[in-house]
C-alpha cells in the first residue's frame, strides 16, 4: 500500500473512521484481502492515512462488529468473512500458503524500511541510493535519443546477456585491474540476483558462507532461504589476523567467503592492497572461493581505492560482482558476475530458467553509457564532487549534534556513515520515535544482530536541508531515550 493509493476525504461529511472501514470492506469484497488475510497494523494504517491510531481502532471495531474481521490475542486482526457472505471454506487459505513458503520473509526492520521509504514525507537518512537529484536524467535522455532501436532491444538476449555490453564491461573492469573476456561475464538483474543464482546454482543445502561482520549480506535472507548458514567474521579479525579464515573454513567446512572490500556496506571500510593480498592468498591456499562484491568502487571521494582482489586472482578463485545501481541507476536493474566459465555457464543456464535474462532495453542503455566514455567520466566526476560536499556536510552535522553521545569514522567513499552510540540504546525505540517524526534510519542490527548499538546513516539521498533537519531531530530523540 502506498500513500497515494487512497486517502480519506477530510472535507466529506462521512466520519473518517467510516471511510476507512468502507475502504477495507471494498478490499475484502473484491478479493484483494481474502479470508485469512492479516490486516495492516493500526500503527501502519494511522501513518499511511495520517490519522490518529484511535481512528483506525474505531474502523477495525466496526469491521469486527459486522463480523468481517476478528482480533487475535490483541496482536493482529484477520479477515474472517467477506461481504458476499461466502463460507470461509470456499476461500483458499492464502496466509497458510504464505507461511509455508520456503523463502524467508525479510527482517521486520527491512520490511518497515521498504514500506516507509514510499510514505511520501519520509526523510530517508539511511537510504543507500543516489539522491533523485543526482540521477543522470538529462544524460540518459541524450543516450535514449541516440539509441536506434533494433530487434535485439525488443527481443530476448543470449543467455549470458548482450554481447556488446559484456565487451563494454570487460573494458570497464580493466580499470580495476580485472582481466576478463566476454565469455566469463554474466549480466544479471542487479547484483542482488547474483546472490540468488550463486545460492541456487552453486551451493548445496547446509553450505556455510563466511561473511564479514557487520555486512549488508545480513540484511538479506537469500542464503538462509536456501537453507544455508552465514558465519560472521569480525572485520577487525580479518584485518589483523587473516589466518582466522583458515580456522573458520576448517571449523565450519565453509564453502565461500563473501566480502565487500571497497567502501564496505555498512562500515565504509576499504582493505589496503596488503590486506587484499593476504585474504586472496589464504583463500586460494585453502580452496575457499571468494565472492568479491565491488558495487561501490567508483564512488571514491578522497583517493582511488586499491585494485580489485579479482586482479590478484590467477586461479579462478574469485567471483567478481559489479552493478550499475550505485553510480548510474538502480532502476536499470543491471549488474554482472565475472568468474570461471564453468560457473558463469551454470549461472546463465539458471538465469534463463528464472527470467530469460535481464531487460534487453536496460542492457542497451548501459552499453551506450559505458561506450560513451566522455559522458560517463563527466557523470562520475560530478557524482564524486557532490558526494564529497555531502560527506563533508554530514561530518559537520555529526560533529555538532552527535559528538557527545556517538562516534564514527570519516568515510572515504560511497554513501554511508556507521555511527556507534557510546552507550547501548534501544534501536527499535529510536526507529519508532524517529519514524513518528517522518525520519527513517537503518538500525545497525539489520547488519549485525549483537554487539554495541549502531545506526547506518547515508549522505547520498536527502538534500542538505533535510539532512540537517534529520540529524537535529535524531539527536533530540537520542538524548530523550538515553
Ligand atoms: C554491497 C551491495 N551489494 C549489492 C547490492 C545490490 O545492488 P543491485 O541494485 O545491483 O542489486 C547492494 C545494494 O545496496 C549493496 O550494498
Short mmCIF file of C-alpha atoms and ligand atoms in Angstrom, two decimals:
data_model
loop_
_atom_site.label_atom_id
_atom_site.label_comp_id
_atom_site.label_asym_id
_atom_site.label_seq_id
_atom_site.Cartn_x
_atom_site.Cartn_y
_atom_site.Cartn_z
CA UNK A 1 0.00 0.00 0.00
CA UNK A 2 1.23 3.46 -0.82
CA UNK A 3 0.09 6.78 0.47
CA UNK A 4 -1.08 7.78 -2.99
CA UNK A 5 -3.42 4.78 -3.38
CA UNK A 6 -6.29 6.07 -1.32
CA UNK A 7 -6.76 8.72 1.35
CA UNK A 8 -9.82 9.58 3.44
CA UNK A 9 -11.65 12.67 2.22
CA UNK A 10 -11.30 15.20 5.00
CA UNK A 11 -13.94 17.51 3.50
CA UNK A 12 -16.59 14.81 3.44
CA UNK A 13 -19.43 14.68 5.99
CA UNK A 14 -18.76 10.96 6.41
CA UNK A 15 -16.60 10.40 9.50
CA UNK A 16 -13.05 9.33 8.66
CA UNK A 17 -13.27 6.02 10.54
CA UNK A 18 -16.32 5.07 8.44
CA UNK A 19 -14.44 5.93 5.24
CA UNK A 20 -11.55 3.72 6.38
CA UNK A 21 -13.97 0.92 7.24
CA UNK A 22 -15.60 1.18 3.79
CA UNK A 23 -12.19 1.20 2.11
CA UNK A 24 -11.25 -2.03 3.89
CA UNK A 25 -14.65 -3.58 3.09
CA UNK A 26 -14.06 -2.84 -0.58
CA UNK A 27 -10.67 -4.58 -0.43
CA UNK A 28 -12.33 -7.61 1.17
CA UNK A 29 -15.22 -7.58 -1.31
CA UNK A 30 -13.02 -7.65 -4.40
CA UNK A 31 -10.77 -10.39 -3.05
CA UNK A 32 -7.62 -8.31 -2.62
CA UNK A 33 -7.78 -9.14 1.07
CA UNK A 34 -9.39 -12.58 1.08
CA UNK A 35 -10.43 -14.52 4.15
CA UNK A 36 -7.39 -15.26 6.30
CA UNK A 37 -5.58 -12.03 5.36
CA UNK A 38 -3.94 -10.21 8.23
CA UNK A 39 -4.92 -6.53 8.17
CA UNK A 40 -2.11 -3.97 8.35
CA UNK A 41 -1.23 -2.93 11.89
CA UNK A 42 -3.14 0.00 13.35
CA UNK A 43 0.13 1.90 13.62
CA UNK A 44 0.85 1.40 9.93
CA UNK A 45 -2.58 2.48 8.73
CA UNK A 46 -2.51 5.50 11.03
CA UNK A 47 0.79 6.56 9.43
CA UNK A 48 -0.46 5.85 5.93
CA UNK A 49 -3.71 7.79 6.31
CA UNK A 50 -2.21 10.46 8.60
CA UNK A 51 -4.87 9.85 11.26
CA UNK A 52 -4.74 9.04 14.96
CA UNK A 53 -4.41 5.41 15.84
CA UNK A 54 -7.77 5.67 17.66
CA UNK A 55 -9.47 6.39 14.30
CA UNK A 56 -8.12 3.13 12.89
CA UNK A 57 -9.15 1.31 16.08
CA UNK A 58 -12.73 2.59 15.58
CA UNK A 59 -12.75 1.40 11.96
CA UNK A 60 -11.47 -2.03 12.99
CA UNK A 61 -14.05 -2.26 15.79
CA UNK A 62 -16.84 -1.60 13.26
CA UNK A 63 -15.49 -4.32 10.98
CA UNK A 64 -15.37 -6.71 13.95
CA UNK A 65 -18.95 -5.81 14.85
CA UNK A 66 -20.02 -6.56 11.28
CA UNK A 67 -18.39 -9.97 11.52
CA UNK A 68 -15.89 -9.35 8.73
CA UNK A 69 -12.70 -9.43 10.79
CA UNK A 70 -11.56 -10.63 14.19
CA UNK A 71 -8.85 -9.50 16.54
CA UNK A 72 -6.44 -12.24 17.61
CA UNK A 73 -4.78 -12.03 21.02
CA UNK A 74 -4.77 -8.24 20.80
CA UNK A 75 -1.93 -8.58 18.29
CA UNK A 76 -3.35 -8.93 14.81
CA UNK A 77 -6.63 -8.54 13.01
CA UNK A 78 -7.69 -11.07 10.40
CA UNK A 79 -10.37 -11.20 7.72
CA UNK A 80 -12.81 -13.98 8.67
CA UNK A 81 -15.70 -13.37 6.33
CA UNK A 82 -16.40 -11.44 3.19
CA UNK A 83 -19.16 -9.12 2.18
CA UNK A 84 -20.65 -11.77 -0.13
CA UNK A 85 -21.20 -13.97 2.87
CA UNK A 86 -19.44 -16.88 1.21
CA UNK A 87 -18.50 -19.52 3.74
CA UNK A 88 -14.90 -19.37 4.84
CA UNK A 89 -14.02 -22.77 3.40
CA UNK A 90 -14.69 -21.53 -0.16
CA UNK A 91 -11.65 -19.26 0.00
CA UNK A 92 -8.13 -20.70 -0.20
CA UNK A 93 -6.15 -20.06 2.95
CA UNK A 94 -3.53 -17.88 1.29
CA UNK A 95 -1.99 -16.97 4.63
CA UNK A 96 -1.02 -20.59 5.21
CA UNK A 97 0.47 -20.79 1.71
CA UNK A 98 2.50 -17.68 2.52
CA UNK A 99 3.62 -19.06 5.88
CA UNK A 100 4.54 -22.39 4.29
CA UNK A 101 6.89 -20.81 1.76
CA UNK A 102 10.48 -21.99 1.94
CA UNK A 103 11.50 -18.41 1.22
CA UNK A 104 12.09 -16.50 4.42
CA UNK A 105 10.46 -13.07 4.72
CA UNK A 106 12.65 -10.01 5.10
CA UNK A 107 13.70 -8.96 8.58
CA UNK A 108 10.94 -6.86 10.18
CA UNK A 109 13.10 -3.71 10.16
CA UNK A 110 13.79 -4.19 6.45
CA UNK A 111 10.08 -4.63 5.72
CA UNK A 112 9.30 -1.50 7.67
CA UNK A 113 12.08 0.43 5.91
CA UNK A 114 10.87 -0.74 2.49
CA UNK A 115 7.36 0.49 3.29
CA UNK A 116 8.31 3.74 4.98
CA UNK A 117 10.55 4.78 2.08
CA UNK A 118 7.45 5.35 -0.03
CA UNK A 119 5.27 7.10 2.54
CA UNK A 120 5.75 10.48 0.89
CA UNK A 121 7.08 12.86 3.51
CA UNK A 122 9.67 10.43 4.93
CA UNK A 123 13.19 11.80 5.28
CA UNK A 124 15.38 8.86 4.30
CA UNK A 125 18.50 9.14 6.48
CA UNK A 126 19.77 5.63 5.78
CA UNK A 127 18.96 5.04 2.11
CA UNK A 128 21.80 3.57 0.04
CA UNK A 129 21.00 5.22 -3.27
CA UNK A 130 21.91 8.32 -5.17
CA UNK A 131 19.53 11.18 -4.47
CA UNK A 132 16.91 11.63 -7.22
CA UNK A 133 18.67 14.94 -7.96
CA UNK A 134 21.92 13.05 -8.69
CA UNK A 135 20.46 10.51 -11.09
CA UNK A 136 21.71 11.34 -14.61
CA UNK A 137 18.32 12.03 -16.14
CA UNK A 138 19.42 14.53 -18.79
CA UNK A 139 22.35 12.43 -19.94
CA UNK A 140 20.28 9.25 -20.01
CA UNK A 141 17.74 11.09 -22.14
CA UNK A 142 20.55 12.01 -24.52
CA UNK A 143 21.54 8.36 -24.60
CA UNK A 144 17.98 7.31 -25.30
CA UNK A 145 17.68 9.73 -28.19
CA UNK A 146 20.91 8.42 -29.70
CA UNK A 147 19.74 4.80 -29.37
CA UNK A 148 18.45 3.41 -32.64
CA UNK A 149 16.13 0.61 -31.70
CA UNK A 150 16.84 -2.74 -33.28
CA UNK A 151 15.20 -6.13 -32.90
CA UNK A 152 17.68 -7.15 -30.16
CA UNK A 153 16.44 -4.37 -27.92
CA UNK A 154 12.90 -5.68 -28.03
CA UNK A 155 13.72 -9.40 -28.09
CA UNK A 156 15.35 -11.83 -25.65
CA UNK A 157 19.11 -11.67 -25.32
CA UNK A 158 21.51 -14.63 -25.30
CA UNK A 159 21.90 -16.48 -22.00
CA UNK A 160 24.90 -14.53 -20.69
CA UNK A 161 23.37 -11.20 -21.75
CA UNK A 162 24.06 -8.69 -24.51
CA UNK A 163 27.42 -9.40 -26.13
CA UNK A 164 28.26 -5.71 -26.78
CA UNK A 165 27.50 -4.93 -23.13
CA UNK A 166 29.75 -7.77 -21.96
CA UNK A 167 32.52 -6.41 -24.18
CA UNK A 168 31.98 -2.95 -22.66
CA UNK A 169 32.03 -4.39 -19.13
CA UNK A 170 35.35 -6.17 -19.83
CA UNK A 171 36.84 -2.83 -20.83
CA UNK A 172 35.25 -1.08 -17.85
CA UNK A 173 36.58 -3.52 -15.24
CA UNK A 174 40.06 -3.41 -16.72
CA UNK A 175 40.36 -0.03 -14.90
CA UNK A 176 40.15 -2.01 -11.63
CA UNK A 177 42.87 -4.40 -12.80
CA UNK A 178 40.44 -7.16 -13.77
CA UNK A 179 41.24 -9.02 -16.98
CA UNK A 180 38.28 -10.89 -18.35
CA UNK A 181 36.81 -11.91 -21.68
CA UNK A 182 33.08 -11.61 -22.54
CA UNK A 183 32.59 -15.37 -22.16
CA UNK A 184 33.38 -15.12 -18.47
CA UNK A 185 30.81 -12.36 -17.85
CA UNK A 186 27.16 -12.91 -16.99
CA UNK A 187 24.74 -9.99 -16.97
CA UNK A 188 22.33 -10.20 -14.05
CA UNK A 189 19.25 -8.25 -12.98
CA UNK A 190 21.16 -6.28 -10.32
CA UNK A 191 24.00 -7.63 -8.19
CA UNK A 192 21.35 -8.85 -5.77
CA UNK A 193 20.34 -11.50 -8.27
CA UNK A 194 23.90 -12.80 -8.27
CA UNK A 195 23.40 -13.97 -4.67
CA UNK A 196 20.27 -15.84 -5.64
CA UNK A 197 21.99 -17.50 -8.60
CA UNK A 198 25.03 -18.46 -6.55
CA UNK A 199 22.87 -19.87 -3.73
CA UNK A 200 20.71 -21.93 -6.07
CA UNK A 201 23.20 -22.71 -8.81
CA UNK A 202 26.44 -23.41 -6.97
CA UNK A 203 25.79 -24.37 -3.38
CA UNK A 204 24.16 -27.29 -1.59
CA UNK A 205 21.79 -27.06 1.36
CA UNK A 206 23.63 -26.60 4.68
CA UNK A 207 26.53 -24.84 2.95
CA UNK A 208 28.31 -22.26 5.09
CA UNK A 209 29.39 -18.83 3.92
CA UNK A 210 31.89 -16.75 5.84
CA UNK A 211 30.75 -13.14 5.95
CA UNK A 212 32.34 -10.01 7.35
CA UNK A 213 30.52 -8.77 10.40
CA UNK A 214 28.76 -6.42 10.08
CA UNK A 215 27.65 -6.82 6.48
CA UNK A 216 24.95 -5.87 4.01
CA UNK A 217 24.50 -9.59 3.41
CA UNK A 218 22.97 -10.00 6.88
CA UNK A 219 20.16 -7.63 5.82
CA UNK A 220 19.04 -10.25 3.29
CA UNK A 221 17.75 -13.78 3.66
CA UNK A 222 18.83 -15.13 0.27
CA UNK A 223 21.26 -17.76 1.53
CA UNK A 224 19.24 -18.55 4.65
CA UNK A 225 16.15 -19.21 2.49
CA UNK A 226 18.22 -21.76 0.59
CA UNK A 227 18.94 -23.42 3.98
CA UNK A 228 22.50 -22.16 4.24
CA UNK A 229 24.36 -20.63 7.16
CA UNK A 230 26.11 -17.31 7.32
CA UNK A 231 29.11 -17.39 9.66
CA UNK A 232 30.11 -13.93 10.83
CA UNK A 233 33.75 -12.93 10.95
CA UNK A 234 34.60 -9.57 12.55
CA UNK A 235 36.26 -7.25 10.05
CA UNK A 236 38.93 -6.37 12.62
CA UNK A 237 39.84 -10.08 12.82
CA UNK A 238 40.19 -10.34 9.03
CA UNK A 239 42.39 -7.25 9.03
CA UNK A 240 44.61 -8.20 11.95
CA UNK A 241 44.62 -11.96 11.92
CA UNK A 242 43.77 -13.17 8.45
CA UNK A 243 44.53 -16.80 9.42
CA UNK A 244 41.10 -16.76 11.09
CA UNK A 245 39.73 -17.52 7.63
CA UNK A 246 41.67 -20.76 7.51
CA UNK A 247 40.50 -21.72 11.01
CA UNK A 248 36.86 -20.94 10.25
CA UNK A 249 36.96 -22.67 6.88
CA UNK A 250 38.10 -25.85 8.66
CA UNK A 251 35.74 -25.45 11.60
CA UNK A 252 32.59 -24.91 9.51
CA UNK A 253 33.67 -26.62 6.28
CA UNK A 254 32.92 -23.22 4.79
CA UNK A 255 32.18 -23.10 1.07
CA UNK A 256 32.68 -19.41 0.33
CA UNK A 257 33.83 -16.09 1.70
CA UNK A 258 31.62 -13.10 0.89
CA UNK A 259 33.39 -9.75 1.13
CA UNK A 260 32.79 -6.10 0.23
CA UNK A 261 36.44 -4.99 0.21
CA UNK A 262 35.89 -1.49 -1.18
CA UNK A 263 33.72 1.05 0.67
CA UNK A 264 32.09 -1.71 2.61
CA UNK A 265 28.38 -1.53 3.39
CA UNK A 266 27.63 -0.51 6.16
CA UNK A 267 31.04 0.46 7.65
CA UNK A 268 32.67 2.27 4.70
CA UNK A 269 35.88 0.26 5.35
CA UNK A 270 38.32 -0.42 2.48
CA UNK A 271 41.02 -3.10 2.68
CA UNK A 272 44.53 -1.98 1.75
CA UNK A 273 46.42 -3.74 -1.07
CA UNK A 274 48.37 -5.74 1.54
CA UNK A 275 45.20 -6.83 3.29
CA UNK A 276 43.64 -7.83 -0.04
CA UNK A 277 46.69 -9.86 -0.88
CA UNK A 278 46.56 -11.62 2.49
CA UNK A 279 42.90 -12.56 2.02
CA UNK A 280 43.35 -13.69 -1.58
CA UNK A 281 46.40 -15.82 -0.67
CA UNK A 282 44.89 -17.56 2.32
CA UNK A 283 41.63 -18.27 0.48
CA UNK A 284 43.48 -19.65 -2.53
CA UNK A 285 45.71 -21.92 -0.49
CA UNK A 286 42.72 -23.22 1.49
CA UNK A 287 40.44 -23.65 -1.53
CA UNK A 288 37.96 -21.15 -0.18
CA UNK A 289 36.35 -19.33 -3.13
CA UNK A 290 35.57 -15.63 -2.69
CA UNK A 291 32.59 -13.54 -3.77
CA UNK A 292 34.04 -10.04 -4.17
CA UNK A 293 31.18 -7.54 -4.15
CA UNK A 294 32.57 -4.39 -5.73
CA UNK A 295 29.45 -2.31 -6.38
CA UNK A 296 30.77 0.86 -4.67
CA UNK A 297 34.25 1.08 -6.26
CA UNK A 298 33.58 4.13 -8.44
CA UNK A 299 32.32 6.23 -5.54
CA UNK A 300 35.65 7.26 -4.07
CA UNK A 301 35.81 10.71 -2.55
CA UNK A 302 39.38 11.29 -1.39
CA UNK A 303 41.55 8.95 -3.44
CA UNK A 304 41.02 5.94 -5.71
CA UNK A 305 40.78 2.59 -3.89
CA UNK A 306 43.30 -0.25 -4.38
CA UNK A 307 42.76 -2.53 -7.35
CA UNK A 308 40.13 -5.23 -7.06
CA UNK A 309 41.01 -8.50 -5.33
CA UNK A 310 39.96 -10.14 -8.58
CA UNK A 311 43.00 -8.50 -10.21
CA UNK A 312 45.18 -10.74 -7.98
CA UNK A 313 43.30 -13.91 -8.88
CA UNK A 314 45.18 -16.26 -11.17
CA UNK A 315 43.36 -19.45 -10.29
CA UNK A 316 39.71 -18.52 -10.86
CA UNK A 317 39.05 -18.45 -7.11
CA UNK A 318 37.05 -15.21 -7.14
CA UNK A 319 33.56 -14.43 -8.40
CA UNK A 320 33.56 -10.70 -9.01
CA UNK A 321 30.29 -8.70 -8.75
CA UNK A 322 29.57 -5.26 -10.15
CA UNK A 323 26.49 -3.15 -10.74
CA UNK A 324 25.20 -0.03 -12.45
CA UNK A 325 22.94 0.70 -9.47
CA UNK A 326 25.15 2.82 -7.28
CA UNK A 327 26.79 5.04 -9.88
CA UNK A 328 24.14 5.37 -12.61
CA UNK A 329 20.71 3.98 -11.89
CA UNK A 330 19.32 1.26 -9.63
CA UNK A 331 16.20 1.27 -11.81
CA UNK A 332 18.09 -0.17 -14.78
CA UNK A 333 18.49 -3.35 -12.66
CA UNK A 334 21.74 -4.38 -14.30
CA UNK A 335 24.71 -6.00 -12.61
CA UNK A 336 27.34 -8.55 -13.60
CA UNK A 337 29.23 -11.59 -12.37
CA UNK A 338 32.73 -12.31 -13.64
CA UNK A 339 34.16 -15.75 -12.98
CA UNK A 340 35.37 -19.02 -14.46
CA UNK A 341 33.33 -20.06 -17.50
CA UNK A 342 32.11 -23.25 -15.86
CA UNK A 343 30.47 -21.13 -13.16
CA UNK A 344 29.18 -18.43 -15.47
CA UNK A 345 27.68 -21.02 -17.84
CA UNK A 346 25.88 -22.75 -14.98
CA UNK A 347 24.52 -19.47 -13.58
CA UNK A 348 23.49 -18.33 -17.07
CA UNK A 349 21.52 -21.54 -17.53
CA UNK A 350 19.80 -20.98 -14.19
CA UNK A 351 19.08 -17.36 -15.05
CA UNK A 352 17.41 -18.46 -18.28
CA UNK A 353 15.11 -20.65 -16.21
CA UNK A 354 14.32 -17.81 -13.83
CA UNK A 355 13.72 -14.81 -16.10
CA UNK A 356 15.17 -15.29 -19.65
CA UNK A 357 17.72 -12.60 -18.96
CA UNK A 358 17.88 -9.04 -17.66
CA UNK A 359 15.94 -6.37 -19.57
CA UNK A 360 17.39 -6.12 -23.11
CA UNK A 361 16.45 -2.47 -23.18
CA UNK A 362 18.32 -1.66 -19.95
CA UNK A 363 21.33 -3.58 -21.25
CA UNK A 364 21.36 -1.46 -24.41
CA UNK A 365 21.14 1.75 -22.36
CA UNK A 366 24.03 0.68 -20.13
CA UNK A 367 26.15 -0.32 -23.10
CA UNK A 368 25.68 3.16 -24.55
CA UNK A 369 26.62 4.68 -21.21
CA UNK A 370 29.83 2.65 -20.97
CA UNK A 371 30.89 3.23 -24.56
CA UNK A 372 30.24 6.96 -24.34
CA UNK A 373 33.32 7.33 -22.16
CA UNK A 374 33.48 11.13 -22.01
CA UNK A 375 29.90 11.39 -20.87
CA UNK A 376 30.40 8.62 -18.33
CA UNK A 377 33.56 10.17 -16.88
CA UNK A 378 31.87 13.57 -16.66
CA UNK A 379 29.00 12.00 -14.74
CA UNK A 380 31.26 10.07 -12.37
CA UNK A 381 33.31 13.19 -11.68
CA UNK A 382 30.12 15.10 -10.89
CA UNK A 383 28.89 12.39 -8.52
CA UNK A 384 32.21 12.29 -6.67
CA UNK A 385 32.28 16.01 -6.11
CA UNK A 386 28.63 16.01 -4.96
CA UNK A 387 29.32 13.13 -2.59
CA UNK A 388 32.33 14.98 -1.21
CA UNK A 389 30.22 18.03 -0.45
CA UNK A 390 27.53 15.89 1.13
CA UNK A 391 30.01 13.81 3.13
CA UNK A 392 31.70 16.96 4.47
CA UNK A 393 28.36 18.46 5.43
CA UNK A 394 27.29 15.27 7.19
CA UNK A 395 30.58 15.27 9.14
CA UNK A 396 29.90 18.86 10.28
CA UNK A 397 26.39 17.93 11.35
CA UNK A 398 27.53 14.88 13.27
CA UNK A 399 30.29 16.85 14.97
CA UNK A 400 27.79 19.49 16.02
CA UNK A 401 24.84 17.31 17.09
CA UNK A 402 26.14 13.78 17.76
CA UNK A 403 29.64 14.08 19.18
CA UNK A 404 28.53 13.96 22.82
CA UNK A 405 26.96 10.56 22.56
CA UNK A 406 28.36 8.81 19.47
CA UNK A 407 31.48 8.21 17.40
CA UNK A 408 32.19 7.36 13.76
CA UNK A 409 34.94 7.29 11.17
CA UNK A 410 35.09 9.69 8.26
CA UNK A 411 34.02 7.74 5.17
CA UNK A 412 36.40 7.98 2.22
CA UNK A 413 33.90 6.88 -0.39
CA UNK A 414 30.41 5.57 -1.06
CA UNK A 415 27.31 6.69 0.88
CA UNK A 416 27.44 5.59 4.49
CA UNK A 417 28.49 6.60 7.99
CA UNK A 418 28.49 3.81 10.54
CA UNK A 419 27.61 5.61 13.75
CA UNK A 420 28.30 3.97 17.11
CA UNK A 421 26.46 5.12 20.23
CA UNK A 422 28.72 5.41 23.26
CA UNK A 423 26.08 3.67 25.39
CA UNK A 424 23.75 0.91 24.34
CA UNK A 425 20.30 2.26 23.35
CA UNK A 426 17.07 0.66 22.17
CA UNK A 427 17.26 0.84 18.39
CA UNK A 428 13.65 -0.19 17.96
CA UNK A 429 12.56 2.67 20.20
CA UNK A 430 14.80 5.04 18.26
CA UNK A 431 13.44 3.73 14.95
CA UNK A 432 9.79 4.14 16.08
CA UNK A 433 10.23 7.59 17.57
CA UNK A 434 12.15 8.78 14.51
CA UNK A 435 9.54 7.39 12.12
CA UNK A 436 6.79 9.19 14.06
CA UNK A 437 8.64 12.34 13.05
CA UNK A 438 8.95 11.01 9.48
CA UNK A 439 12.63 10.22 9.80
CA UNK A 440 13.82 6.85 8.59
CA UNK A 441 17.07 5.26 9.80
CA UNK A 442 18.73 1.90 9.25
CA UNK A 443 19.31 0.30 12.66
CA UNK A 444 22.66 -1.45 12.93
CA UNK A 445 21.02 -4.72 13.99
CA UNK A 446 19.99 -5.19 10.37
CA UNK A 447 23.68 -5.74 9.54
CA UNK A 448 24.84 -7.41 12.79
CA UNK A 449 22.49 -8.74 15.39
CA UNK A 450 24.55 -8.38 18.54
CA UNK A 451 27.09 -6.01 19.96
CA UNK A 452 27.12 -2.26 20.55
CA UNK A 453 24.35 0.00 19.21
CA UNK A 454 24.98 1.39 15.75
CA UNK A 455 22.95 3.06 13.02
CA UNK A 456 23.83 3.36 9.35
CA UNK A 457 23.37 6.90 8.11
CA UNK A 458 23.64 7.90 4.47
CA UNK A 459 24.58 11.27 2.99
CA UNK A 460 23.75 10.33 -0.60
CA UNK A 461 19.99 10.56 -0.69
CA UNK A 462 18.47 13.58 1.05
CA UNK A 463 19.03 17.27 0.32
CA UNK A 464 21.38 19.14 2.67
CA UNK A 465 18.42 20.88 4.36
CA UNK A 466 16.62 17.63 5.04
CA UNK A 467 19.85 16.01 6.22
CA UNK A 468 20.28 18.81 8.76
CA UNK A 469 16.68 18.53 9.94
CA UNK A 470 17.08 14.75 10.16
CA UNK A 471 20.28 14.84 12.21
CA UNK A 472 19.00 17.55 14.57
CA UNK A 473 15.77 15.65 15.20
CA UNK A 474 17.58 12.34 15.68
CA UNK A 475 19.95 13.94 18.19
CA UNK A 476 16.96 15.21 20.23
CA UNK A 477 15.34 11.78 20.18
CA UNK A 478 18.55 10.04 21.23
CA UNK A 479 19.05 12.44 24.14
CA UNK A 480 15.45 11.77 25.22
CA UNK A 481 15.83 8.00 25.39
CA UNK A 482 19.33 7.66 26.81
C1 LIG B 1 27.14 -4.35 -1.13
C2 LIG B 1 25.95 -4.42 -2.02
N1 LIG B 1 25.86 -5.38 -2.94
C3 LIG B 1 24.81 -5.47 -3.77
C4 LIG B 1 23.76 -4.58 -3.69
C5 LIG B 1 22.60 -4.74 -4.62
O1 LIG B 1 22.78 -3.98 -5.76
P1 LIG B 1 21.87 -4.09 -7.05
O2 LIG B 1 20.99 -2.87 -7.04
O3 LIG B 1 22.82 -4.11 -8.20
O4 LIG B 1 21.06 -5.34 -6.96
C6 LIG B 1 23.79 -3.56 -2.73
C7 LIG B 1 22.68 -2.62 -2.59
O5 LIG B 1 22.53 -1.90 -1.64
C8 LIG B 1 24.91 -3.47 -1.87
O6 LIG B 1 25.01 -2.54 -0.92
#
